[in-house]
PDB file of C-alpha atoms in Angstrom:
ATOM      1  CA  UNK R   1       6.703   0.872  16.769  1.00  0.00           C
ATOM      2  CA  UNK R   2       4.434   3.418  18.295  1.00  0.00           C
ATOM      3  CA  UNK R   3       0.367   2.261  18.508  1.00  0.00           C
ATOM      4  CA  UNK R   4      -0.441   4.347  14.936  1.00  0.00           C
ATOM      5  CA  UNK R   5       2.452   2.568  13.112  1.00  0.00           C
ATOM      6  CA  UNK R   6       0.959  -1.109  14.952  1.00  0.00           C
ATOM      7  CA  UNK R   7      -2.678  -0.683  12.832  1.00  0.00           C
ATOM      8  CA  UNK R   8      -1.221  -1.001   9.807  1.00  0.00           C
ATOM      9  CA  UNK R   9       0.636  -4.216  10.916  1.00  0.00           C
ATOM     10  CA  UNK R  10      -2.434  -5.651  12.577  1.00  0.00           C
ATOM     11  CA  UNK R  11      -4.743  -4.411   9.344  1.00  0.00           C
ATOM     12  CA  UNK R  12      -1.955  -6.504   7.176  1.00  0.00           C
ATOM     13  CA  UNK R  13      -2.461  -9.987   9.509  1.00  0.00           C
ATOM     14  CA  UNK R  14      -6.314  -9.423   9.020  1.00  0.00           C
ATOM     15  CA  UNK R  15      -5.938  -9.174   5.303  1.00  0.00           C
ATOM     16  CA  UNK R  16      -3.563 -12.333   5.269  1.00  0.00           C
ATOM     17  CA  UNK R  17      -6.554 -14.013   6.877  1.00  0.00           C
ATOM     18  CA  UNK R  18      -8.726 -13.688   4.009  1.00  0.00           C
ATOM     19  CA  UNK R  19      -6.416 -14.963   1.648  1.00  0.00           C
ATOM     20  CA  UNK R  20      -8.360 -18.049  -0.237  1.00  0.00           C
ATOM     21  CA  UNK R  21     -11.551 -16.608   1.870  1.00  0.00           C
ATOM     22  CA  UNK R  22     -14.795 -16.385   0.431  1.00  0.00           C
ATOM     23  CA  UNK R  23     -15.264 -13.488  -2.097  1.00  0.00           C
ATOM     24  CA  UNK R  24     -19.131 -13.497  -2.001  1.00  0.00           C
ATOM     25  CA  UNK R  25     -18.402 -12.607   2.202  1.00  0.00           C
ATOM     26  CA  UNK R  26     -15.334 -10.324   2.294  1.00  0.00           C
ATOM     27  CA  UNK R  27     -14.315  -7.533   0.210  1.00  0.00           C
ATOM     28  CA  UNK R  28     -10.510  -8.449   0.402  1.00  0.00           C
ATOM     29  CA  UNK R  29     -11.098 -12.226  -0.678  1.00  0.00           C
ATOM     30  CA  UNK R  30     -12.544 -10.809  -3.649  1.00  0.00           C
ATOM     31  CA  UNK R  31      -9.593  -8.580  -4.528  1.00  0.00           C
ATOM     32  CA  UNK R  32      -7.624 -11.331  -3.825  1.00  0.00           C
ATOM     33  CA  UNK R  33      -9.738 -14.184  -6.615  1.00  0.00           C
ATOM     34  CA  UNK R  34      -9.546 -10.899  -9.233  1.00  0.00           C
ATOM     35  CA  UNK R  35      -5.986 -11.047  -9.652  1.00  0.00           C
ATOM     36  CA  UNK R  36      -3.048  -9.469  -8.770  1.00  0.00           C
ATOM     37  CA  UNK R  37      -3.300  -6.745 -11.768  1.00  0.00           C
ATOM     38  CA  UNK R  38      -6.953  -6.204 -10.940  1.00  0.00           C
ATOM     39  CA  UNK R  39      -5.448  -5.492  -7.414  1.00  0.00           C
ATOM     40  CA  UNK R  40      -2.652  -3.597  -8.725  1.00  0.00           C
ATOM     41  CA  UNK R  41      -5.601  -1.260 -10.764  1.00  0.00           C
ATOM     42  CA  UNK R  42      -7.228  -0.602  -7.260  1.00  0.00           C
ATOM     43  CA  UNK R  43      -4.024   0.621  -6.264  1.00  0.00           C
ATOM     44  CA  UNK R  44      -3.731   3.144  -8.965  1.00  0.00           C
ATOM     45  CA  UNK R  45      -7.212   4.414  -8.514  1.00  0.00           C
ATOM     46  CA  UNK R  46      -7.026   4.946  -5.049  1.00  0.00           C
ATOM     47  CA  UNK R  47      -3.859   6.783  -5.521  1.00  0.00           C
ATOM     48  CA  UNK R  48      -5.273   9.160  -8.303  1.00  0.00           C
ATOM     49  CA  UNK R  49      -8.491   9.571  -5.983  1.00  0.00           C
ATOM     50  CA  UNK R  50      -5.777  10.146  -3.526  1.00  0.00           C
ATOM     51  CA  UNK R  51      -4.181  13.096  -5.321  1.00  0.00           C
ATOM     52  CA  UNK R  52      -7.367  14.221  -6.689  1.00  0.00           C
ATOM     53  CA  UNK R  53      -8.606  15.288  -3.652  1.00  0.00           C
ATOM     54  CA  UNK R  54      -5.697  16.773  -2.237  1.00  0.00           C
ATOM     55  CA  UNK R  55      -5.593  19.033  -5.382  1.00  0.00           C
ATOM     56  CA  UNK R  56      -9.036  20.167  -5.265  1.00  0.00           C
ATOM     57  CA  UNK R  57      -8.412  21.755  -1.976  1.00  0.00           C
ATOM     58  CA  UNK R  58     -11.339  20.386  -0.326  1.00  0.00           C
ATOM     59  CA  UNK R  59     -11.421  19.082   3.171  1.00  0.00           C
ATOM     60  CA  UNK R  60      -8.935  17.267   5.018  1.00  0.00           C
ATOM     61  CA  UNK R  61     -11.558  14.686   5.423  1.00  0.00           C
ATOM     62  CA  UNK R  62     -11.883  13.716   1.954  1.00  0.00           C
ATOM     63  CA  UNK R  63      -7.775  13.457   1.790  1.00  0.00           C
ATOM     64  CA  UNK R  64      -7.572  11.202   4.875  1.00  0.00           C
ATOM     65  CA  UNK R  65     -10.348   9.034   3.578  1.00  0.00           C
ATOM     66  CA  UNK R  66      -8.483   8.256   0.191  1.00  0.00           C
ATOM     67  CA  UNK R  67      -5.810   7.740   1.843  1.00  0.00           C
ATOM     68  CA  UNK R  68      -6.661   4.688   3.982  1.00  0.00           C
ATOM     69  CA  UNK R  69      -8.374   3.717   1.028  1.00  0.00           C
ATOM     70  CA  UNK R  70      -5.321   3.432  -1.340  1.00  0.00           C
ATOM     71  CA  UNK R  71      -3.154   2.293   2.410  1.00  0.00           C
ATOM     72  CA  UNK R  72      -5.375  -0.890   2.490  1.00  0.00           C
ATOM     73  CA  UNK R  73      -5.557  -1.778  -0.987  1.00  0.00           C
ATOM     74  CA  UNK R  74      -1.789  -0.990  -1.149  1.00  0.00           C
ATOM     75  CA  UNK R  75      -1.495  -3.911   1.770  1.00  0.00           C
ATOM     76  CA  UNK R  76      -3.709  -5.877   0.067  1.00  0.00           C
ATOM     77  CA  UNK R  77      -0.967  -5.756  -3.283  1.00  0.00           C
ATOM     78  CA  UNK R  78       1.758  -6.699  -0.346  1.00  0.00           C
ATOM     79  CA  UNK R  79       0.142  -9.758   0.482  1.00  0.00           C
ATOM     80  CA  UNK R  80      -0.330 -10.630  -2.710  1.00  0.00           C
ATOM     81  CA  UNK R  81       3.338 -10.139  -3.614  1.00  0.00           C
ATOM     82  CA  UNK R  82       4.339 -11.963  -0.451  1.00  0.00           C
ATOM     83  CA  UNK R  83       5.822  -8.345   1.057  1.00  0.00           C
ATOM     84  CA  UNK R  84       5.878  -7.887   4.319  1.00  0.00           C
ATOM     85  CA  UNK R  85       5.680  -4.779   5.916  1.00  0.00           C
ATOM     86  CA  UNK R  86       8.788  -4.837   7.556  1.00  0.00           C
ATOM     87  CA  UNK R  87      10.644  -5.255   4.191  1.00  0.00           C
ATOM     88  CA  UNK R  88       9.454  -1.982   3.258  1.00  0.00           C
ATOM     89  CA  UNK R  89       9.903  -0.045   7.091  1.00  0.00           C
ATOM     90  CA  UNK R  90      13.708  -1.690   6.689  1.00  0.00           C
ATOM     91  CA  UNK R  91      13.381  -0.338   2.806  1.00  0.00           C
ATOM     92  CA  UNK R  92      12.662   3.398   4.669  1.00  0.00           C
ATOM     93  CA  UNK R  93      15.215   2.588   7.012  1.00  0.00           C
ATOM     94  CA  UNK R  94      17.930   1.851   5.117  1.00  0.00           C
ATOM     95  CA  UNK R  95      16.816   5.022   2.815  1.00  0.00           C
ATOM     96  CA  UNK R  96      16.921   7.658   5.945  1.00  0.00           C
ATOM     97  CA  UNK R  97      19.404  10.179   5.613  1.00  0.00           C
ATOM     98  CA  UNK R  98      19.833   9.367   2.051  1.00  0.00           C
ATOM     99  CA  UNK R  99      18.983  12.397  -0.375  1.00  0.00           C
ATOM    100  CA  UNK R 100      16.196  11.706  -2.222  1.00  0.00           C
ATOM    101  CA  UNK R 101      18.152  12.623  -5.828  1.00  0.00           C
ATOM    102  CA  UNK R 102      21.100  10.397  -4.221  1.00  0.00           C
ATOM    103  CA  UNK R 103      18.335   7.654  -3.820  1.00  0.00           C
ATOM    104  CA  UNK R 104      16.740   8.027  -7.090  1.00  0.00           C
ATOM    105  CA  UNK R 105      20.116   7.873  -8.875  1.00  0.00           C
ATOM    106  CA  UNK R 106      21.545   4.610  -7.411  1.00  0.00           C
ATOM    107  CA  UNK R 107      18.233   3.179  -8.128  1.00  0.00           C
ATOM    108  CA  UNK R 108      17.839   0.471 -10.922  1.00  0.00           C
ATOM    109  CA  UNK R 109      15.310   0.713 -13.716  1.00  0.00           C
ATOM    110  CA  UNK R 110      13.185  -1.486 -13.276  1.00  0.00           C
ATOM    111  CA  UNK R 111      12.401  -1.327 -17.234  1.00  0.00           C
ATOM    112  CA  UNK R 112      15.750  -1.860 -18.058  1.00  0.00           C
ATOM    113  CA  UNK R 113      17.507  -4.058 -15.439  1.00  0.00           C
TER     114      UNK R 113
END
């Protein structure tokens, strides 16, 4: 794994760190005493801010900035769901080369088993 791929592995150890931490010192011990759906909420708000931005056409700056935003809190939701990262780089892995309507169609639903 090249150095840019290596941050988000080394942001994910931090993060594990401050599991059970103190929430009144650390930002991500707090997300993690608030709950995984309080967690999974930050998710989908950085996401929409995410795509918010990208639609308004503003700067790149604005884009990039959501976007570690909702890469973070989306590590933060792995931790909580005991993911790892590599499950999901062998997830991407195992989906290269794979058409994305292939992929989509072999998938189960998660509403309906």
């Amino acid at each position: 794994m090249n150095q840019d791929g290596q941050i988000l592995e080394r942001l994910y150890a931090l993060i594990l760190t401050r599991k059970g931490g103190d929430p009144a010192t650390s930002h991500t011990a707090k997300l993690f005493a608030r709950g995984r759906a309080k967690i999974a909420q930050k998710v989908g708000e950085e996401a929409v801010e995410t795509a918010l931005a990208a639609a308004a056409l503003k700067d790149n700056d604005e884009v990039v900035g959501e976007s570690a935003d909702l890469l973070f809190h989306l590590l933060v939701l792995w931790a909580d769901c005991g993911v790892t990262p590599a499950e999901v780089w062998e997830e991407l892995r195992r989906r290269e080369g794979t058409s994305g309507v292939d992929e989509k169609k072999n998938r189960k639903d998660p509403l309906n088993g």
